[in-house]
Amino acid sequence: PVLVAGRTISRATLHNSEEIERKDIRVGDYVYIEKGGDVIPKVVKVIIERRPANSIPWFVPTICPVCETPVVKVSGEVAIRCPNIKGCLEQQIRRLIHFVGKGSMDIENLGDKVVEKLVEKGFVSRPSDFYRLTTNELSQLEGFKEKSITNLLTSLEKSKIVPLDRFIMALGIAHVGKGTAEDLARKTENIEKLSALTEEQLMDIEGIGGKVAKSIVSYFADPVHREEIARLLEYGVAPFVEDTLAIQGHAFSGKSFILTGALEHFSRNEAANLIKSRGGKVSEAVSKKTDFLLVGEDPGSKYEKAKSLGVKILTEDEFIAALESND
């Protein structure tokens, strides 16, 4: 960690693979960093004279390290991806971990390692398989005794009653984050209505653009996804819409927020809940309709976009002051 502009910085952004190549940044390099716009710590350049003699240039991987499928670069994006969505074992495991994780189904006693063991044993290959697990299967996992088995089965049963927005998140629809899932849950009220919406109808929902709408329609058009949702519902998963009681007359009421960067006094979820409890809305993507951007340490590209659109930027201290002045 280093001290920059009076703050201790332990991470700095490299932006993307193209920027890494342009600046020729290598493993083991010492670099200069600065806080762009007094907010975003970024790597400026390499200190060449401190570069190790055996240093080799970094290169963008050309194949997936797991399934060895050639990677692709999506038009308009800088990220590279493995296109073997259904055949790549690591992607399968990551989707299952996402499904059970916090912000999704939030299944206790089911960590990453347990998911990996269940896949390795052949007991789980899709989300609905979690709800078919038996005592006999779980007893075959290393370290799983009677109490562990009981706790996991209890957690699975408890997770079946789940807020609709978290169920939508658990599905892993591309480009659908927490804020978008909440918007969809609020507008549709059940998964059947959501699955039937057209791109045009989805784009009528504030905060949802063409890219997200297309992704949602594409997801529900896949019979594999529809069949899996049907299985989850058949096994007793019951999504519901949460009622929220907002503080009346707060300055945040009716305002749209975007959160970016690490906050010092709140987790991202805690800040979002404070906003929503005061009648505000938390979205995923910055747009002309965004009222406030709450900025923490190491914010991403949302900060630059918000500035370019003239969105009001709130520091964490300003956010706290606004909370207290209206409560």
Tab-separated table of N, CA and C in Angstrom, residues 169-255:
chain	number	residue	atom	x	y	z
A	169	MET	N	-31.783	-12.693	-9.835
A	169	MET	CA	-30.321	-12.614	-9.782
A	169	MET	C	-29.686	-13.997	-9.863
A	170	ALA	N	-30.288	-14.964	-9.154
A	170	ALA	CA	-29.729	-16.317	-9.091
A	170	ALA	C	-29.694	-16.985	-10.465
A	171	LEU	N	-30.595	-16.587	-11.361
A	171	LEU	CA	-30.647	-17.198	-12.690
A	171	LEU	C	-29.407	-16.885	-13.514
A	172	GLY	N	-28.721	-15.800	-13.172
A	172	GLY	CA	-27.487	-15.476	-13.882
A	172	GLY	C	-27.706	-14.959	-15.284
A	173	ILE	N	-28.734	-14.158	-15.491
A	173	ILE	CA	-29.006	-13.582	-16.809
A	173	ILE	C	-27.942	-12.529	-17.105
A	174	ALA	N	-27.312	-12.614	-18.254
A	174	ALA	CA	-26.243	-11.679	-18.611
A	174	ALA	C	-26.735	-10.235	-18.555
A	175	HIS	N	-25.926	-9.363	-17.973
A	175	HIS	CA	-26.170	-7.918	-17.872
A	175	HIS	C	-27.265	-7.544	-16.876
A	176	VAL	N	-27.801	-8.506	-16.148
A	176	VAL	CA	-28.821	-8.203	-15.139
A	176	VAL	C	-28.176	-8.230	-13.764
A	177	GLY	N	-27.982	-7.036	-13.184
A	177	GLY	CA	-27.411	-6.919	-11.854
A	177	GLY	C	-28.501	-6.740	-10.811
A	178	LYS	N	-28.084	-6.427	-9.610
A	178	LYS	CA	-29.009	-6.321	-8.474
A	178	LYS	C	-30.096	-5.271	-8.703
A	179	GLY	N	-29.685	-4.081	-9.140
A	179	GLY	CA	-30.665	-3.011	-9.361
A	179	GLY	C	-31.673	-3.358	-10.431
A	180	THR	N	-31.187	-3.931	-11.535
A	180	THR	CA	-32.085	-4.323	-12.626
A	180	THR	C	-33.029	-5.421	-12.171
A	181	ALA	N	-32.512	-6.378	-11.389
A	181	ALA	CA	-33.364	-7.458	-10.878
A	181	ALA	C	-34.478	-6.893	-9.996
A	182	GLU	N	-34.144	-5.896	-9.194
A	182	GLU	CA	-35.158	-5.267	-8.333
A	182	GLU	C	-36.215	-4.551	-9.173
A	183	ASP	N	-35.770	-3.860	-10.221
A	183	ASP	CA	-36.718	-3.177	-11.113
A	183	ASP	C	-37.656	-4.176	-11.778
A	184	LEU	N	-37.089	-5.286	-12.242
A	184	LEU	CA	-37.895	-6.310	-12.919
A	184	LEU	C	-38.900	-6.947	-11.962
A	185	ALA	N	-38.457	-7.218	-10.742
A	185	ALA	CA	-39.351	-7.829	-9.748
A	185	ALA	C	-40.501	-6.888	-9.412
A	186	ARG	N	-40.169	-5.624	-9.261
A	186	ARG	CA	-41.179	-4.628	-8.890
A	186	ARG	C	-42.220	-4.462	-10.000
A	187	LYS	N	-41.769	-4.526	-11.246
A	187	LYS	CA	-42.674	-4.287	-12.378
A	187	LYS	C	-43.473	-5.516	-12.794
A	188	THR	N	-42.886	-6.706	-12.639
A	188	THR	CA	-43.554	-7.908	-13.163
A	188	THR	C	-44.254	-8.733	-12.089
A	189	GLU	N	-43.697	-8.742	-10.867
A	189	GLU	CA	-44.283	-9.409	-9.699
A	189	GLU	C	-44.234	-10.938	-9.721
A	190	ASN	N	-43.945	-11.557	-10.862
A	190	ASN	CA	-43.714	-13.004	-10.875
A	190	ASN	C	-42.894	-13.390	-12.094
A	191	ILE	N	-42.263	-14.550	-12.009
A	191	ILE	CA	-41.320	-14.970	-13.050
A	191	ILE	C	-42.034	-15.292	-14.360
A	192	GLU	N	-43.289	-15.718	-14.274
A	192	GLU	CA	-44.050	-16.031	-15.490
A	192	GLU	C	-44.276	-14.777	-16.337
A	193	LYS	N	-44.654	-13.679	-15.688
A	193	LYS	CA	-44.862	-12.423	-16.418
A	193	LYS	C	-43.551	-11.921	-17.013
A	194	LEU	N	-42.481	-12.023	-16.237
A	194	LEU	CA	-41.179	-11.564	-16.724
A	194	LEU	C	-40.758	-12.334	-17.966
A	195	SER	N	-40.933	-13.637	-17.940
A	195	SER	CA	-40.482	-14.476	-19.054
A	195	SER	C	-41.258	-14.202	-20.342
A	196	ALA	N	-42.431	-13.575	-20.231
A	196	ALA	CA	-43.277	-13.332	-21.398
A	196	ALA	C	-43.081	-11.945	-22.011
A	197	LEU	N	-42.287	-11.082	-21.364
A	197	LEU	CA	-42.124	-9.712	-21.851
A	197	LEU	C	-41.295	-9.664	-23.134
A	198	THR	N	-41.647	-8.741	-24.013
A	198	THR	CA	-40.884	-8.512	-25.242
A	198	THR	C	-39.788	-7.491	-24.967
A	199	GLU	N	-38.878	-7.330	-25.913
A	199	GLU	CA	-37.828	-6.329	-25.760
A	199	GLU	C	-38.420	-4.936	-25.573
A	200	GLU	N	-39.439	-4.631	-26.359
A	200	GLU	CA	-40.077	-3.309	-26.283
A	200	GLU	C	-40.688	-3.080	-24.901
A	201	GLN	N	-41.360	-4.084	-24.370
A	201	GLN	CA	-41.974	-3.949	-23.042
A	201	GLN	C	-40.916	-3.795	-21.957
A	202	LEU	N	-39.821	-4.512	-22.095
A	202	LEU	CA	-38.738	-4.407	-21.110
A	202	LEU	C	-38.102	-3.024	-21.145
A	203	MET	N	-37.947	-2.460	-22.340
A	203	MET	CA	-37.322	-1.150	-22.469
A	203	MET	C	-38.213	-0.021	-21.967
A	204	ASP	N	-39.477	-0.328	-21.733
A	204	ASP	CA	-40.380	0.652	-21.120
A	204	ASP	C	-40.117	0.793	-19.622
A	205	ILE	N	-39.374	-0.190	-19.046
A	205	ILE	CA	-39.017	-0.137	-17.621
A	205	ILE	C	-37.799	0.763	-17.469
A	206	GLU	N	-37.898	1.767	-16.616
A	206	GLU	CA	-36.810	2.724	-16.431
A	206	GLU	C	-35.517	2.030	-16.052
A	207	GLY	N	-34.438	2.411	-16.737
A	207	GLY	CA	-33.128	1.855	-16.425
A	207	GLY	C	-32.744	0.657	-17.267
A	208	ILE	N	-33.677	0.141	-18.073
A	208	ILE	CA	-33.382	-1.027	-18.919
A	208	ILE	C	-33.252	-0.588	-20.373
A	209	GLY	N	-32.072	-0.791	-20.933
A	209	GLY	CA	-31.814	-0.419	-22.317
A	209	GLY	C	-31.906	-1.620	-23.240
A	210	GLY	N	-31.563	-1.385	-24.499
A	210	GLY	CA	-31.687	-2.425	-25.513
A	210	GLY	C	-30.836	-3.647	-25.268
A	211	LYS	N	-29.602	-3.439	-24.785
A	211	LYS	CA	-28.684	-4.552	-24.553
A	211	LYS	C	-29.212	-5.487	-23.470
A	212	VAL	N	-29.697	-4.901	-22.374
A	212	VAL	CA	-30.225	-5.708	-21.271
A	212	VAL	C	-31.521	-6.399	-21.680
A	213	ALA	N	-32.398	-5.651	-22.366
A	213	ALA	CA	-33.676	-6.217	-22.806
A	213	ALA	C	-33.453	-7.408	-23.731
A	214	LYS	N	-32.512	-7.268	-24.649
A	214	LYS	CA	-32.208	-8.352	-25.586
A	214	LYS	C	-31.690	-9.582	-24.853
A	215	SER	N	-30.847	-9.351	-23.838
A	215	SER	CA	-30.284	-10.453	-23.054
A	215	SER	C	-31.374	-11.207	-22.291
A	216	ILE	N	-32.318	-10.464	-21.722
A	216	ILE	CA	-33.403	-11.090	-20.950
A	216	ILE	C	-34.294	-11.934	-21.864
A	217	VAL	N	-34.682	-11.365	-23.004
A	217	VAL	CA	-35.537	-12.094	-23.947
A	217	VAL	C	-34.824	-13.344	-24.450
A	218	SER	N	-33.534	-13.214	-24.751
A	218	SER	CA	-32.747	-14.352	-25.239
A	218	SER	C	-32.679	-15.452	-24.183
A	219	TYR	N	-32.526	-15.057	-22.917
A	219	TYR	CA	-32.440	-16.035	-21.832
A	219	TYR	C	-33.716	-16.868	-21.752
A	220	PHE	N	-34.865	-16.202	-21.735
A	220	PHE	CA	-36.127	-16.930	-21.572
A	220	PHE	C	-36.576	-17.637	-22.854
A	221	ALA	N	-35.945	-17.298	-23.976
A	221	ALA	CA	-36.271	-17.985	-25.230
A	221	ALA	C	-35.621	-19.363	-25.291
A	222	ASP	N	-34.628	-19.585	-24.446
A	222	ASP	CA	-33.911	-20.869	-24.428
A	222	ASP	C	-34.739	-21.889	-23.647
A	223	PRO	N	-35.184	-22.977	-24.302
A	223	PRO	CA	-36.003	-23.979	-23.614
A	223	PRO	C	-35.288	-24.622	-22.423
A	224	VAL	N	-33.966	-24.693	-22.462
A	224	VAL	CA	-33.204	-25.262	-21.340
A	224	VAL	C	-33.424	-24.415	-20.086
A	225	HIS	N	-33.411	-23.100	-20.249
A	225	HIS	CA	-33.629	-22.200	-19.111
A	225	HIS	C	-35.064	-22.299	-18.602
A	226	ARG	N	-36.020	-22.351	-19.523
A	226	ARG	CA	-37.427	-22.431	-19.118
A	226	ARG	C	-37.700	-23.733	-18.361
A	227	GLU	N	-37.129	-24.815	-18.849
A	227	GLU	CA	-37.319	-26.118	-18.194
A	227	GLU	C	-36.685	-26.127	-16.799
A	228	GLU	N	-35.524	-25.472	-16.669
A	228	GLU	CA	-34.849	-25.438	-15.373
A	228	GLU	C	-35.657	-24.613	-14.363
A	229	ILE	N	-36.218	-23.500	-14.796
A	229	ILE	CA	-37.062	-22.695	-13.908
A	229	ILE	C	-38.279	-23.502	-13.475
A	230	ALA	N	-38.863	-24.227	-14.400
A	230	ALA	CA	-40.025	-25.058	-14.078
A	230	ALA	C	-39.670	-26.114	-13.034
A	231	ARG	N	-38.460	-26.690	-13.158
A	231	ARG	CA	-38.021	-27.691	-12.175
A	231	ARG	C	-37.854	-27.059	-10.800
A	232	LEU	N	-37.252	-25.879	-10.765
A	232	LEU	CA	-37.057	-25.200	-9.479
A	232	LEU	C	-38.391	-24.929	-8.792
A	233	LEU	N	-39.364	-24.474	-9.561
A	233	LEU	CA	-40.686	-24.202	-8.990
A	233	LEU	C	-41.356	-25.507	-8.542
A	234	GLU	N	-41.155	-26.560	-9.328
A	234	GLU	CA	-41.729	-27.871	-8.986
A	234	GLU	C	-41.154	-28.402	-7.674
A	235	TYR	N	-39.856	-28.126	-7.424
A	235	TYR	CA	-39.214	-28.601	-6.198
A	235	TYR	C	-39.505	-27.699	-4.996
A	236	GLY	N	-40.357	-26.709	-5.192
A	236	GLY	CA	-40.810	-25.913	-4.057
A	236	GLY	C	-40.240	-24.528	-3.916
A	237	VAL	N	-39.378	-24.101	-4.849
A	237	VAL	CA	-38.869	-22.725	-4.799
A	237	VAL	C	-40.037	-21.784	-5.075
A	238	ALA	N	-40.228	-20.815	-4.184
A	238	ALA	CA	-41.408	-19.945	-4.265
A	238	ALA	C	-41.003	-18.475	-4.161
A	239	PRO	N	-40.681	-17.835	-5.289
A	239	PRO	CA	-40.303	-16.419	-5.264
A	239	PRO	C	-41.497	-15.532	-4.885
A	240	PHE	N	-41.223	-14.494	-4.102
A	240	PHE	CA	-42.281	-13.554	-3.721
A	240	PHE	C	-41.765	-12.127	-3.840
A	241	VAL	N	-42.681	-11.171	-3.936
A	241	VAL	CA	-42.309	-9.759	-4.044
A	241	VAL	C	-42.349	-9.143	-2.653
A	242	GLU	N	-41.236	-8.537	-2.242
A	242	GLU	CA	-41.158	-7.913	-0.924
A	242	GLU	C	-41.864	-6.563	-0.920
A	243	ASP	N	-42.580	-6.294	0.161
A	243	ASP	CA	-43.174	-4.970	0.366
A	243	ASP	C	-42.146	-4.093	1.056
A	244	THR	N	-42.022	-2.836	0.603
A	244	THR	CA	-41.098	-1.905	1.239
A	244	THR	C	-41.857	-0.697	1.753
A	245	LEU	N	-41.506	-0.270	2.945
A	245	LEU	CA	-42.148	0.899	3.546
A	245	LEU	C	-41.119	2.019	3.571
A	246	ALA	N	-41.310	3.013	2.729
A	246	ALA	CA	-40.332	4.090	2.604
A	246	ALA	C	-40.624	5.213	3.591
A	247	ILE	N	-39.542	5.872	4.054
A	247	ILE	CA	-39.676	7.062	4.892
A	247	ILE	C	-40.262	8.176	4.032
A	248	GLN	N	-41.346	8.748	4.466
A	248	GLN	CA	-42.054	9.736	3.660
A	248	GLN	C	-41.316	11.088	3.663
A	249	GLY	N	-41.344	11.766	2.513
A	249	GLY	CA	-40.844	13.123	2.411
A	249	GLY	C	-39.341	13.273	2.456
A	250	HIS	N	-38.592	12.177	2.245
A	250	HIS	CA	-37.134	12.274	2.280
A	250	HIS	C	-36.616	12.822	0.952
A	251	ALA	N	-35.458	13.492	1.016
A	251	ALA	CA	-34.872	14.075	-0.198
A	251	ALA	C	-34.516	13.017	-1.230
A	252	PHE	N	-34.329	11.762	-0.798
A	252	PHE	CA	-33.994	10.683	-1.724
A	252	PHE	C	-35.236	10.122	-2.432
A	253	SER	N	-36.421	10.449	-1.946
A	253	SER	CA	-37.651	9.873	-2.483
A	253	SER	C	-37.799	10.165	-3.976
A	254	GLY	N	-37.984	9.100	-4.737
A	254	GLY	CA	-38.171	9.241	-6.177
A	254	GLY	C	-36.893	9.455	-6.960
A	255	LYS	N	-35.743	9.477	-6.291
A	255	LYS	CA	-34.473	9.728	-6.965
A	255	LYS	C	-33.777	8.418	-7.339
